[in-house]
Short mmCIF file of C-alpha atoms in Angstrom, two decimals:
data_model
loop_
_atom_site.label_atom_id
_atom_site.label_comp_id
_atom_site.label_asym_id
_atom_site.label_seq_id
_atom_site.Cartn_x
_atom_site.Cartn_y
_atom_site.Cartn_z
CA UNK J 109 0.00 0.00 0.00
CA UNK J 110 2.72 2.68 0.87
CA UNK J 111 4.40 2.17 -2.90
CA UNK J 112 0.76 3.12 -4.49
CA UNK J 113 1.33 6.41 -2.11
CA UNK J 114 5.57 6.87 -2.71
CA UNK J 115 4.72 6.90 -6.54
CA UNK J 116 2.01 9.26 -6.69
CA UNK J 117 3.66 11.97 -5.11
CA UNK J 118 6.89 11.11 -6.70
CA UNK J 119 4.87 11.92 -9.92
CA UNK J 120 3.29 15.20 -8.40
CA UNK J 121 6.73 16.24 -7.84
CA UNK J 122 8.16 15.52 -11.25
CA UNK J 123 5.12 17.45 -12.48
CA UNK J 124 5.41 20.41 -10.50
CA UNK J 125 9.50 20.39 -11.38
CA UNK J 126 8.81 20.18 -14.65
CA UNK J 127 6.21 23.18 -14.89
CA UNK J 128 9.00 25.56 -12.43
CA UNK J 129 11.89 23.95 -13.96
CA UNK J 130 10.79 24.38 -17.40
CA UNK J 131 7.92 26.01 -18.65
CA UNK J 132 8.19 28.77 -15.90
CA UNK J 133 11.62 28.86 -15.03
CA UNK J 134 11.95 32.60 -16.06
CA UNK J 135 9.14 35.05 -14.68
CA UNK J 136 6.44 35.94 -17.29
CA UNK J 137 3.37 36.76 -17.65
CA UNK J 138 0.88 34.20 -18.00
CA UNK J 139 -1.50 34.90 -20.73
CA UNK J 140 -5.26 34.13 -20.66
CA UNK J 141 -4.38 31.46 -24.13
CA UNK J 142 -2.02 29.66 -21.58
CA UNK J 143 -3.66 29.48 -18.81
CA UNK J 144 -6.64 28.03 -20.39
CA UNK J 145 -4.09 25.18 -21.84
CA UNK J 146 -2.68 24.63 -18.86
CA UNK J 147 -6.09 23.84 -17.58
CA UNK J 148 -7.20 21.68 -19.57
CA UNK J 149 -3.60 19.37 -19.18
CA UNK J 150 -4.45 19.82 -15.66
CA UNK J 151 -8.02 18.53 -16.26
CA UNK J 152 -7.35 15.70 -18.51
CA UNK J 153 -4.50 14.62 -15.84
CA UNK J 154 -7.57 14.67 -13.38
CA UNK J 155 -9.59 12.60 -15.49
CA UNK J 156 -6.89 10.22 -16.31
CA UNK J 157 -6.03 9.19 -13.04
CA UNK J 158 -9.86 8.58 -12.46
CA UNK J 159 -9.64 5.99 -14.99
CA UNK J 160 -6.42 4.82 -13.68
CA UNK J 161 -8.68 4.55 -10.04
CA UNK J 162 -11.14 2.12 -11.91
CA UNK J 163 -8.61 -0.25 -12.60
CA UNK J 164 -6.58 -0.20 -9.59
CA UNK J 165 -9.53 -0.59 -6.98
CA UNK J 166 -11.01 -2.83 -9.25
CA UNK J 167 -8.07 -5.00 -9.34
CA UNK J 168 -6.98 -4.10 -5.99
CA UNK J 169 -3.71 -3.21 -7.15
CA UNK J 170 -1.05 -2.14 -4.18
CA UNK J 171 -4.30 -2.99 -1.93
CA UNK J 172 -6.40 -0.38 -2.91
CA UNK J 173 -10.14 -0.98 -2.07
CA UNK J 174 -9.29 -4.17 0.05
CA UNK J 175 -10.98 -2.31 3.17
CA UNK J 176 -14.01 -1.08 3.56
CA UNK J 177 -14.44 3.03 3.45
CA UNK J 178 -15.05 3.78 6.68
CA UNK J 179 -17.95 6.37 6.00
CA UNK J 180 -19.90 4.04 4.59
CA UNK J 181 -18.64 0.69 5.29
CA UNK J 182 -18.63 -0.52 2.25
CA UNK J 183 -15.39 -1.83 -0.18
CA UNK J 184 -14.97 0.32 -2.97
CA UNK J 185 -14.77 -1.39 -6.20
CA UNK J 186 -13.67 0.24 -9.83
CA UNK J 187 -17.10 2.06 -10.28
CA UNK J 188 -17.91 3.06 -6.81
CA UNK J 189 -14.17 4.40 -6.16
CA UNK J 190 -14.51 6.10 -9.80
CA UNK J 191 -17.78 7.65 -8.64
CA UNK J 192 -16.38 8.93 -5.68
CA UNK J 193 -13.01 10.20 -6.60
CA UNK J 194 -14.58 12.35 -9.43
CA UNK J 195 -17.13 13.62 -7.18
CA UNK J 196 -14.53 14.61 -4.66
CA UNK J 197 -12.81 16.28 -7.82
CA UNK J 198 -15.25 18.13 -8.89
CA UNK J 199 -16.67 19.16 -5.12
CA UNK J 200 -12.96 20.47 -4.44
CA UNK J 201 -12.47 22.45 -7.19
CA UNK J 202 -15.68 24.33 -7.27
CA UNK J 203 -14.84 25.04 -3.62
CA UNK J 204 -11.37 26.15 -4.93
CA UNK J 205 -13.16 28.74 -7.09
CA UNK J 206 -13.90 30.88 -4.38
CA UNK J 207 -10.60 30.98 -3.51
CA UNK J 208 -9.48 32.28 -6.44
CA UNK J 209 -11.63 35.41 -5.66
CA UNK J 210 -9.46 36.06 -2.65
CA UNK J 211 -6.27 35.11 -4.15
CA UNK J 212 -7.35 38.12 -6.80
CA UNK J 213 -8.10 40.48 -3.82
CA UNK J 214 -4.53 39.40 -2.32
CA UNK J 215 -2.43 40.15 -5.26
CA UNK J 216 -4.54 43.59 -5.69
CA UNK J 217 -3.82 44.98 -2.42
CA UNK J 218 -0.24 44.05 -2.20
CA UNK J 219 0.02 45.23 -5.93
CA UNK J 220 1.74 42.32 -7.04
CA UNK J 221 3.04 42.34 -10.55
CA UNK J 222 1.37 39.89 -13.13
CA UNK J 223 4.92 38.95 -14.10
CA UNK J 224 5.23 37.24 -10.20
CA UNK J 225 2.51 35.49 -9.76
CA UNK J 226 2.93 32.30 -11.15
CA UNK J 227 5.68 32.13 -8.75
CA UNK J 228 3.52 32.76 -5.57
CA UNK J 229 1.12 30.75 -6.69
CA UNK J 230 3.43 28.20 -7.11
CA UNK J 231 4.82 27.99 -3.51
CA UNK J 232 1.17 28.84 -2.55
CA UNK J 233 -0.09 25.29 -4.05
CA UNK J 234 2.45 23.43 -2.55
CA UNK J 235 2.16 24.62 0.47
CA UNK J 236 -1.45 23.65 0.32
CA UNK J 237 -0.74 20.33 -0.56
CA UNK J 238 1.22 19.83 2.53
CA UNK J 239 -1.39 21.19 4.69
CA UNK J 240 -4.38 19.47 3.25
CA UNK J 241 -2.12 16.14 3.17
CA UNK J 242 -2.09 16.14 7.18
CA UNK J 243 -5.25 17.53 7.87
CA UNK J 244 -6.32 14.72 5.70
CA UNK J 245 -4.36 11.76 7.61
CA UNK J 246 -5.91 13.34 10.64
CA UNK J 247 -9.31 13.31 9.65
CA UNK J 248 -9.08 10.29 8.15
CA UNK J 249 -8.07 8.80 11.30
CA UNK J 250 -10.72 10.67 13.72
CA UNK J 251 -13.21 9.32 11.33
CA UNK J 252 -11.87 5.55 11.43
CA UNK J 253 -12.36 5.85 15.25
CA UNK J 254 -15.24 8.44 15.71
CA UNK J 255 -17.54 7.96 12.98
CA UNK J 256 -20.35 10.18 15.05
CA UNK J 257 -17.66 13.22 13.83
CA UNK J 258 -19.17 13.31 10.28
CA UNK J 259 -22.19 14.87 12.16
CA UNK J 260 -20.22 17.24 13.09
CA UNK J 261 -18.77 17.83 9.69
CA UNK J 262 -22.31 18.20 8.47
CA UNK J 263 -23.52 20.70 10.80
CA UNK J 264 -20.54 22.34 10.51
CA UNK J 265 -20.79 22.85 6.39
CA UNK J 266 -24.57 23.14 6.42
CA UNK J 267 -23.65 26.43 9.11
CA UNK J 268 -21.26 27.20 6.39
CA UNK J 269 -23.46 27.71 3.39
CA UNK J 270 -25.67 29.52 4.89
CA UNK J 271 -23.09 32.12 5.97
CA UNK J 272 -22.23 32.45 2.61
CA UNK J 273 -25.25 32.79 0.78
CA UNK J 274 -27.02 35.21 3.90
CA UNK J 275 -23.58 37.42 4.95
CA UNK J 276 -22.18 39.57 2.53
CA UNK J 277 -18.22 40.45 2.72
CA UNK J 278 -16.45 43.60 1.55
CA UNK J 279 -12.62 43.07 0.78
CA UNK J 280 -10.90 43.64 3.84
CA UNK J 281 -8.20 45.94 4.99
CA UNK J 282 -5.09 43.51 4.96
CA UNK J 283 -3.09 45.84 6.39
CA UNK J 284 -5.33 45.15 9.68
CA UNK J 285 -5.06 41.95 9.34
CA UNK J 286 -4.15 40.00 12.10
CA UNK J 287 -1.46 37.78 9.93
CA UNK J 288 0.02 40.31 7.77
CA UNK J 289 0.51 42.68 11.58
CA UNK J 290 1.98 39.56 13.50
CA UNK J 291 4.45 38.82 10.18
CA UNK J 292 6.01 42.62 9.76
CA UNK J 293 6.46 42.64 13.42
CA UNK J 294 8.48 39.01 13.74
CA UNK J 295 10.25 39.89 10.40
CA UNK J 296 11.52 43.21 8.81
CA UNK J 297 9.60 43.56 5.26
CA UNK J 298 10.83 45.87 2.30
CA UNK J 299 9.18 48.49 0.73
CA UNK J 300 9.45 47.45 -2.77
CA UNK J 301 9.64 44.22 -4.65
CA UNK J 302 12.99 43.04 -5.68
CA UNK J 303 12.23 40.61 -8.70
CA UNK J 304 10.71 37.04 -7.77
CA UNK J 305 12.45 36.75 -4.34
CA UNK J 306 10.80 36.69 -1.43
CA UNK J 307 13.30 36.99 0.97
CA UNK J 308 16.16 39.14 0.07
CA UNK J 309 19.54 41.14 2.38
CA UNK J 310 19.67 44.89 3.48
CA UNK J 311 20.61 46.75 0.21
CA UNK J 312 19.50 44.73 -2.46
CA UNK J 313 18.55 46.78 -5.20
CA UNK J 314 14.94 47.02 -5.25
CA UNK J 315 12.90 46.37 -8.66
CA UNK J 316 10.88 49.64 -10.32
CA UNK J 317 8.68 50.03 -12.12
CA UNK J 318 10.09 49.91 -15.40
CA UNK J 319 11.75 46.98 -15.13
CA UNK J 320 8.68 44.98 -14.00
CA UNK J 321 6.07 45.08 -17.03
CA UNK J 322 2.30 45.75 -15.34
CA UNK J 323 3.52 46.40 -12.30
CA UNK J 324 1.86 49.14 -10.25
CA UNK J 325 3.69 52.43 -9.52
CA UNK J 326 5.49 52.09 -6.09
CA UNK J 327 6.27 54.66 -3.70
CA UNK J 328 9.63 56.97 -3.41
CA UNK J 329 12.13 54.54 -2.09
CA UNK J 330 12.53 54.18 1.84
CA UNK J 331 16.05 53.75 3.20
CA UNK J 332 15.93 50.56 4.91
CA UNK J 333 16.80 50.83 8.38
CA UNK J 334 18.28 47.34 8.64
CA UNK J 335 21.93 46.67 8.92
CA UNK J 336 22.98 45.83 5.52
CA UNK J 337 23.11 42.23 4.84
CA UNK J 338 20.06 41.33 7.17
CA UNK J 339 17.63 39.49 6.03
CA UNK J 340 14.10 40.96 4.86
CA UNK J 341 10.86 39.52 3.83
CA UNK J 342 9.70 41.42 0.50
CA UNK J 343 5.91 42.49 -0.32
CA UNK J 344 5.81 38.81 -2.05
CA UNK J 345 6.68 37.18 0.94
CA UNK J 346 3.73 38.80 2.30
CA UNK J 347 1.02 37.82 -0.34
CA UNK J 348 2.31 34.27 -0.19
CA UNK J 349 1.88 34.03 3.77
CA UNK J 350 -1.98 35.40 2.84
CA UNK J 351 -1.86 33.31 0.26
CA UNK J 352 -1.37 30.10 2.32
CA UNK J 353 -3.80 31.44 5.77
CA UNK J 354 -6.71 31.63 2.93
CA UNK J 355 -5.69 28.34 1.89
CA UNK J 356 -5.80 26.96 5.22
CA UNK J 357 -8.97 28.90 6.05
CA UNK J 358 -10.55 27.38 2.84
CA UNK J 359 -9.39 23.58 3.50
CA UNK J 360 -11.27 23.61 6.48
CA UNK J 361 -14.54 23.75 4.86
CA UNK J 362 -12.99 21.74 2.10
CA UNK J 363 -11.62 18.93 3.88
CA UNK J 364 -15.25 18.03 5.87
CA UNK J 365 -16.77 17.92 2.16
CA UNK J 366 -14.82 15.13 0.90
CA UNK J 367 -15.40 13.38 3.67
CA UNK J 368 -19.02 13.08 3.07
CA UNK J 369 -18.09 11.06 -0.06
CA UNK J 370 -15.39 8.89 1.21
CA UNK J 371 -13.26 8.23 4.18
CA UNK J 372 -10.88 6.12 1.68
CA UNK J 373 -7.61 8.34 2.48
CA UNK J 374 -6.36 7.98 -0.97
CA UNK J 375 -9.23 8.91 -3.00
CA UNK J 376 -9.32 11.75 -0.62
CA UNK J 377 -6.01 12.91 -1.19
CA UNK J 378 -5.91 11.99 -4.98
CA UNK J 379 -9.13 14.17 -5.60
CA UNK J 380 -7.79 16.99 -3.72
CA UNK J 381 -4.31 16.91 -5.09
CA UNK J 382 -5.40 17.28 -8.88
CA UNK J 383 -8.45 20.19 -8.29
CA UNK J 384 -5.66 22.25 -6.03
CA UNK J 385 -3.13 21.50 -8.90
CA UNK J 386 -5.26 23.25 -11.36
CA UNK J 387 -6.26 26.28 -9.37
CA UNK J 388 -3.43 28.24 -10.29
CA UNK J 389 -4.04 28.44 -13.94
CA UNK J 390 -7.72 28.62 -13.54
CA UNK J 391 -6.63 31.66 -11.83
CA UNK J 392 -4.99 33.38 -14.36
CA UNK J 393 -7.89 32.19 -16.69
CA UNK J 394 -10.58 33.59 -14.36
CA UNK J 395 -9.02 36.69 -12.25
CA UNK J 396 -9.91 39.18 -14.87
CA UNK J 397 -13.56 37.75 -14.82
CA UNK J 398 -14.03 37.25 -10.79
CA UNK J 399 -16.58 40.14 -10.80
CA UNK J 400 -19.19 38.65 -13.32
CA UNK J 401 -19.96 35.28 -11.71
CA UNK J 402 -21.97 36.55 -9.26
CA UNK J 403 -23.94 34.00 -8.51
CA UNK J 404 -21.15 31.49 -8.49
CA UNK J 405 -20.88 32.39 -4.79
CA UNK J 406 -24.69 30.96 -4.09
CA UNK J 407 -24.32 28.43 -5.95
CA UNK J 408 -20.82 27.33 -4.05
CA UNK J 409 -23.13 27.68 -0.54
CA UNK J 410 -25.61 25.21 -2.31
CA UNK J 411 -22.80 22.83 -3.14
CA UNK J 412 -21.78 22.85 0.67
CA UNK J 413 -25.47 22.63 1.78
CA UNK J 414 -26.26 19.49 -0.53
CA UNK J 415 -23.01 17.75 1.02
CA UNK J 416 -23.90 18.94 3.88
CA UNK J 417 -27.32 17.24 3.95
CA UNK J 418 -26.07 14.44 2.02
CA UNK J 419 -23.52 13.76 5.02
CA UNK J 420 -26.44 13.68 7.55
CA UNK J 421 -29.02 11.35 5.46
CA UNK J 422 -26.01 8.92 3.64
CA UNK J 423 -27.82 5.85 5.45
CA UNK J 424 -31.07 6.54 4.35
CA UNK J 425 -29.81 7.58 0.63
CA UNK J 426 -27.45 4.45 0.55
CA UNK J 427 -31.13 2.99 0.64
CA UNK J 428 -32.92 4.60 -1.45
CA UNK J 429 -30.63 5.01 -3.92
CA UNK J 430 -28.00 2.28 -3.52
CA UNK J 431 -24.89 1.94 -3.30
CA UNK J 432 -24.13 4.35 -6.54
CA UNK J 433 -26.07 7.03 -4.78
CA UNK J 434 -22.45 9.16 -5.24
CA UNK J 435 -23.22 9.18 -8.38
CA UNK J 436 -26.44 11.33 -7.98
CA UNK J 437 -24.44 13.72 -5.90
CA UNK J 438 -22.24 14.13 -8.69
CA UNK J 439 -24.98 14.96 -10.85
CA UNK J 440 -26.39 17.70 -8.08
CA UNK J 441 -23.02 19.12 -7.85
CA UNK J 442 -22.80 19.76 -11.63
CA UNK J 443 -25.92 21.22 -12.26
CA UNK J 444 -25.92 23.51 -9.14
CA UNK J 445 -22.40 24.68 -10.73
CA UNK J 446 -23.76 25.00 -14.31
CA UNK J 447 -26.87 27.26 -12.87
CA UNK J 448 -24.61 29.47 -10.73
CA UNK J 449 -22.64 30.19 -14.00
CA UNK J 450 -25.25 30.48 -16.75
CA UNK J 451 -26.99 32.82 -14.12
CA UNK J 452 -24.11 34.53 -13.86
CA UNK J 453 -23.19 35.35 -17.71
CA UNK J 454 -26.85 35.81 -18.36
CA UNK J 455 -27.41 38.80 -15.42
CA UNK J 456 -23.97 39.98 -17.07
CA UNK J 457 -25.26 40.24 -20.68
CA UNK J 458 -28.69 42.12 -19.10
CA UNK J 459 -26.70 44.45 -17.12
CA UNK J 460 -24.39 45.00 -20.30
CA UNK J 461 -27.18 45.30 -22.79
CA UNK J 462 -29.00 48.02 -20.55
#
């Protein structure tokens, strides 16, 4: 079982490498053409490996689906562990959506230049990864011996959605926030960027505005009062500590909504892993377009409400439905989703047309 586990992260590794390493390994811009590419390899990865999860729990390669999911105690075999991992896809990306809205907010306040943020992203994403991966070995764990916490899960998303879709939000004041405060006072932070580094020494030549293509205009340069060759955090150091709180804020209504489809560990992780992958060029192919899906919020809060609810009822759905009854989640999921959006576009083109 642990080889199934060393070679799929050896292989998230590689691909991560190989996107830093060589498609990004000098700052640029991404354009909306790329990003859009980039999401659909991302995509098509995602669906690949859910046909590569048919096979192996079918077979039971390395072990897989040789115990019983602990959520709903029964083994999962190539189409129920198909059924599940896509629906766990598809739940954590939409999720992810929302966070792109923030991640837009983020940049825009700390006036990061489009030429950098691949690169926060980046770091952002695997920084997630890590997070999410032991959140997810705990949970999986608390569930294995508590299985009265999924209630808990349930309320707790259930209390979620309706925050969302009854309390609006107004983009904050990060400079009050309590992260960004506790960060500048542990660490000294420049006042300009210098290039892609996040960390740089008293002195450094700082990066202006004409050498950083659609970068905002920055402020007369402030003599840092650090002895030169201390170390500083820059402004990107900052976004990418926001960056990974929102994350971390996000996984935990995440997390709790994948486990109301499975407790199987590796589908878990596996589903996560590939919608998180893809969030950073669905960023860049969605950032300049945040503002028009405005009911894609609603329709993320009825997402988390049906999984909510789904989490509370799964006995009585496992019999009326049967065991497949994942599959009609999936189905809710996609046409919630596909409303939110068509809502969206369509109160875009009246508001447009008027």
């Amino acid at each position: 079982m642990i080889w199934i586990w060393v070679i799929f992260i050896v292989f998230i590794f590689l691909m991560l490498a190989l996107d830093l390493g060589v498609f990004h390994r000098k700052a640029q811009v991404v354009t909306f053409k790329e990003a859009v590419a980039w999401s659909a390899v991302w995509f098509a990865l995602g669906l690949a490996f859910g046909v590569f999860v048919y096979f192996a729990y079918d077979g039971q390669w390395f072990g897989l689906g040789s115990v019983a999911d602990p959520v709903d105690g029964l083994f999962n075999d190539g189409p129920a562990a198909t059924e599940k991992y896509l629906t766990g896809y598809v739940v954590e990306k939409s999720l992810g959506v929302d966070n792109i809205f923030v991640i837009a907010m983020i940049f825009s306040f700390f006036g990061v230049p489009p030429l950098y943020q691949h690169r926060v992203l980046f770091w952002g994403i695997l920084g997630a990864m890590l997070m999410r991966g032991v959140m997810i070995a705990l949970g999986t764990k608390l569930i294995a011996e508590f299985h009265w916490i999924l209630y808990f899960f349930a309320a707790f998303l259930i209390l979620t959605a309706i925050k969302m879709m009854f309390l609006k939000t107004e983009d904050p004041d990060l400079d009050k926030n309590i992260v960004v405060r506790l960060t500048r006072r542990l660490f000294p932070v420049t006042a300009r960027f210098h290039g892609e580094h996040f960390i740089v020494r008293a002195g450094a030549p700082a990066s202006y505005e004409n050498e950083v293509p659609g970068a905002p205009a920055m402020p007369d340069e402030v003599v840092e009062r650090a002895r030169p060759g201390t170390l500083l955090l820059t402004p990107m150091a900052l976004a990418l500590v926001m960056v990974e709180t929102t994350d971390l804020i996000f996984a935990v209504d995440s997390i709790p909504a994948i486990f109301a489809i499975t407790g199987d560990s590796f589908l878990v992780f596996t589903s996560n892993v590939f919608a998180i992958l893809g969030l950073r060029s669905l960023y860049f192919a969605l950032a300049g377009m945040v503002k028009k899906f405005r009911y894609l919020k609603v329709a993320l809060a009825l997402v988390l409400l049906v999984v909510g609810v789904k989490m509370l009822l799964a006995e009585w759905l496992k019999l009326a439905l049967g065991r497949h009854f994942n599959l009609y989640l999936l189905m809710a999921v996609f046409v919630i989703l596909a409303s939110g959006v068509a809502g969206s576009l369509l109160a875009e083109r009246r508001s447009t047309a008027a």
